[in-house]
Amino acid sequence: MMTANAVVLRPKKIRKVAWACAVGLVVAFTVVGLLLGNTPTGVIFRTSDQVAMILLGFLLAGGVLLLTRPRVSADATGIEIRNVVTSHRFEWTDVLSISFPDGASWARLELPEDEYISIMAVQAVDREYAVKSVRALRELHKAAN
């Protein structure tokens, strides 16, 4: 969502792919878990083994869904970046620029002393959306300085 004074960005394609993979993992592990009881190998699988297999599918799906977590919220005062595990908040005065280096998977926030923070919510696979997102962030940064 982009407005004149605020921007909230989330990746597009990875969210669809992650949800499809998560559903696929749950379905696959559920089917395998249910079929574990009928094996011709002589191995005896108990109900607890079947339940554990299904729960493993849900745990793996949850891990994949972490890829849907990245988000950027920016306004006239600063920018908040939430990646898969970490979150950072910066005032625009602390930011040198927003860049998207050639060959990079996602944009990044350039900080003083050669430091940077990856912006995983703005991904190269989103193509035109990524271009619009970087432009919107650059406009907010420019207006604040």
mmCIF file of C-alpha atoms in Angstrom:
data_model
loop_
_atom_site.group_PDB
_atom_site.id
_atom_site.type_symbol
_atom_site.label_atom_id
_atom_site.label_comp_id
_atom_site.label_asym_id
_atom_site.label_seq_id
_atom_site.Cartn_x
_atom_site.Cartn_y
_atom_site.Cartn_z
ATOM 1 C CA MET A 1 0.000 0.000 0.000
ATOM 2 C CA MET A 2 1.516 3.292 -1.076
ATOM 3 C CA THR A 3 0.148 6.722 -0.231
ATOM 4 C CA ALA A 4 1.701 10.152 -0.445
ATOM 5 C CA ASN A 5 2.775 10.188 3.222
ATOM 6 C CA ALA A 6 3.216 6.531 4.094
ATOM 7 C CA VAL A 7 4.290 3.278 2.481
ATOM 8 C CA VAL A 8 3.683 -0.295 3.607
ATOM 9 C CA LEU A 9 5.376 -2.893 1.420
ATOM 10 C CA ARG A 10 5.302 -6.693 1.408
ATOM 11 C CA PRO A 11 6.800 -9.115 -1.112
ATOM 12 C CA LYS A 12 4.348 -10.445 -3.707
ATOM 13 C CA LYS A 13 5.582 -13.629 -5.396
ATOM 14 C CA ILE A 14 7.316 -15.232 -2.431
ATOM 15 C CA ARG A 15 4.106 -15.020 -0.415
ATOM 16 C CA LYS A 16 2.206 -17.019 -3.039
ATOM 17 C CA VAL A 17 5.006 -19.563 -3.409
ATOM 18 C CA ALA A 18 5.458 -19.949 0.342
ATOM 19 C CA TRP A 19 1.743 -20.548 0.917
ATOM 20 C CA ALA A 20 1.620 -23.115 -1.896
ATOM 21 C CA CYS A 21 4.677 -24.912 -0.471
ATOM 22 C CA ALA A 22 3.243 -24.837 3.046
ATOM 23 C CA VAL A 23 -0.032 -26.372 1.913
ATOM 24 C CA GLY A 24 1.880 -28.947 -0.141
ATOM 25 C CA LEU A 25 4.035 -29.905 2.851
ATOM 26 C CA VAL A 26 1.028 -30.341 5.126
ATOM 27 C CA VAL A 27 -0.796 -32.445 2.534
ATOM 28 C CA ALA A 28 2.258 -34.589 1.728
ATOM 29 C CA PHE A 29 3.167 -35.247 5.357
ATOM 30 C CA THR A 30 -0.459 -35.957 6.236
ATOM 31 C CA VAL A 31 -0.758 -38.508 3.420
ATOM 32 C CA VAL A 32 2.543 -40.134 4.382
ATOM 33 C CA GLY A 33 1.546 -40.116 8.045
ATOM 34 C CA LEU A 34 -1.773 -41.787 7.298
ATOM 35 C CA LEU A 35 -0.160 -44.387 5.042
ATOM 36 C CA LEU A 36 2.573 -45.277 7.551
ATOM 37 C CA GLY A 37 0.382 -47.867 9.228
ATOM 38 C CA ASN A 38 0.165 -50.000 6.074
ATOM 39 C CA THR A 39 3.744 -50.886 5.152
ATOM 40 C CA PRO A 40 4.802 -54.280 3.773
ATOM 41 C CA THR A 41 8.298 -53.948 5.299
ATOM 42 C CA GLY A 42 7.371 -55.450 8.644
ATOM 43 C CA VAL A 43 8.085 -52.210 10.489
ATOM 44 C CA ILE A 44 5.350 -51.382 12.942
ATOM 45 C CA PHE A 45 4.302 -47.748 13.020
ATOM 46 C CA ARG A 46 2.136 -46.687 15.897
ATOM 47 C CA THR A 47 -0.484 -43.949 15.940
ATOM 48 C CA SER A 48 2.014 -41.686 17.700
ATOM 49 C CA ASP A 49 4.403 -42.090 14.733
ATOM 50 C CA GLN A 50 1.642 -41.101 12.333
ATOM 51 C CA VAL A 51 0.700 -38.072 14.423
ATOM 52 C CA ALA A 52 4.360 -37.056 14.685
ATOM 53 C CA MET A 53 4.712 -37.213 10.887
ATOM 54 C CA ILE A 54 1.679 -34.964 10.436
ATOM 55 C CA LEU A 55 2.952 -32.523 13.081
ATOM 56 C CA LEU A 56 6.323 -32.468 11.323
ATOM 57 C CA GLY A 57 4.518 -31.342 8.168
ATOM 58 C CA PHE A 58 2.895 -28.496 10.071
ATOM 59 C CA LEU A 59 6.216 -27.464 11.627
ATOM 60 C CA LEU A 60 7.945 -27.389 8.242
ATOM 61 C CA ALA A 61 5.033 -25.428 6.783
ATOM 62 C CA GLY A 62 5.370 -22.907 9.607
ATOM 63 C CA GLY A 63 9.064 -22.539 8.799
ATOM 64 C CA VAL A 64 8.285 -21.906 5.141
ATOM 65 C CA LEU A 65 5.646 -19.342 6.104
ATOM 66 C CA LEU A 66 8.333 -17.298 7.861
ATOM 67 C CA LEU A 67 9.256 -16.172 4.348
ATOM 68 C CA THR A 68 5.956 -14.254 4.234
ATOM 69 C CA ARG A 69 6.942 -12.148 7.258
ATOM 70 C CA PRO A 70 9.051 -9.375 5.619
ATOM 71 C CA ARG A 71 7.429 -5.938 5.604
ATOM 72 C CA VAL A 72 8.499 -2.319 5.300
ATOM 73 C CA SER A 73 6.598 0.562 6.851
ATOM 74 C CA ALA A 74 7.824 4.036 6.044
ATOM 75 C CA ASP A 75 6.457 7.495 6.667
ATOM 76 C CA ALA A 76 7.762 11.047 6.815
ATOM 77 C CA THR A 77 9.722 10.401 10.025
ATOM 78 C CA GLY A 78 11.474 7.128 9.250
ATOM 79 C CA ILE A 79 11.408 3.539 8.106
ATOM 80 C CA GLU A 80 10.729 0.257 9.869
ATOM 81 C CA ILE A 81 12.106 -2.904 8.268
ATOM 82 C CA ARG A 82 10.867 -6.320 9.359
ATOM 83 C CA ASN A 83 12.756 -9.203 7.773
ATOM 84 C CA VAL A 84 12.307 -12.923 8.420
ATOM 85 C CA VAL A 85 13.738 -12.813 11.952
ATOM 86 C CA THR A 86 14.848 -9.248 12.736
ATOM 87 C CA SER A 87 13.191 -5.836 12.854
ATOM 88 C CA HIS A 88 14.846 -2.419 12.655
ATOM 89 C CA ARG A 89 13.585 1.153 12.882
ATOM 90 C CA PHE A 90 15.586 4.087 11.506
ATOM 91 C CA GLU A 91 14.941 7.795 11.301
ATOM 92 C CA TRP A 92 15.464 9.176 7.791
ATOM 93 C CA THR A 93 18.347 11.302 9.086
ATOM 94 C CA ASP A 94 20.252 8.081 9.844
ATOM 95 C CA VAL A 95 19.770 6.711 6.312
ATOM 96 C CA LEU A 96 22.180 7.553 3.498
ATOM 97 C CA SER A 97 20.164 6.004 0.660
ATOM 98 C CA ILE A 98 17.993 3.149 -0.559
ATOM 99 C CA SER A 99 19.748 1.009 -3.162
ATOM 100 C CA PHE A 100 19.143 -2.063 -5.259
ATOM 101 C CA PRO A 101 22.567 -3.330 -6.335
ATOM 102 C CA ASP A 102 22.911 -5.221 -9.634
ATOM 103 C CA GLY A 103 22.351 -8.920 -9.108
ATOM 104 C CA ALA A 104 20.956 -8.470 -5.601
ATOM 105 C CA SER A 105 17.897 -10.431 -4.514
ATOM 106 C CA TRP A 106 16.425 -7.542 -2.542
ATOM 107 C CA ALA A 107 16.848 -3.841 -1.897
ATOM 108 C CA ARG A 108 18.884 -2.463 0.956
ATOM 109 C CA LEU A 109 19.079 0.527 3.240
ATOM 110 C CA GLU A 110 22.509 2.177 3.122
ATOM 111 C CA LEU A 111 23.692 3.383 6.524
ATOM 112 C CA PRO A 112 26.769 5.320 7.686
ATOM 113 C CA GLU A 113 30.145 3.577 8.027
ATOM 114 C CA ASP A 114 29.530 1.180 5.104
ATOM 115 C CA GLU A 115 26.738 -0.656 6.909
ATOM 116 C CA TYR A 116 23.481 -1.715 5.320
ATOM 117 C CA ILE A 117 20.254 -3.507 6.174
ATOM 118 C CA SER A 118 18.582 -5.782 3.638
ATOM 119 C CA ILE A 119 14.996 -4.920 2.782
ATOM 120 C CA MET A 120 13.596 -8.390 2.105
ATOM 121 C CA ALA A 121 10.123 -6.991 1.456
ATOM 122 C CA VAL A 122 11.392 -5.479 -1.811
ATOM 123 C CA GLN A 123 12.536 -8.445 -3.892
ATOM 124 C CA ALA A 124 13.946 -8.588 -7.423
ATOM 125 C CA VAL A 125 11.489 -11.317 -8.455
ATOM 126 C CA ASP A 126 8.646 -8.818 -8.002
ATOM 127 C CA ARG A 127 10.099 -6.759 -10.871
ATOM 128 C CA GLU A 128 7.898 -3.677 -11.517
ATOM 129 C CA TYR A 129 6.509 -3.724 -7.963
ATOM 130 C CA ALA A 130 10.083 -3.638 -6.646
ATOM 131 C CA VAL A 131 10.936 -0.665 -8.875
ATOM 132 C CA LYS A 132 7.860 1.252 -7.702
ATOM 133 C CA SER A 133 8.619 0.350 -4.096
ATOM 134 C CA VAL A 134 12.203 1.610 -4.220
ATOM 135 C CA ARG A 135 11.058 4.821 -5.914
ATOM 136 C CA ALA A 136 8.413 5.392 -3.226
ATOM 137 C CA LEU A 137 10.963 4.836 -0.449
ATOM 138 C CA ARG A 138 13.444 7.154 -2.143
ATOM 139 C CA GLU A 139 10.767 9.873 -2.412
ATOM 140 C CA LEU A 140 10.004 9.633 1.306
ATOM 141 C CA HIS A 141 13.730 9.731 2.103
ATOM 142 C CA LYS A 142 14.257 12.745 -0.157
ATOM 143 C CA ALA A 143 11.270 14.612 1.325
ATOM 144 C CA ALA A 144 12.541 14.027 4.864
ATOM 145 C CA ASN A 145 16.039 15.409 4.175
#
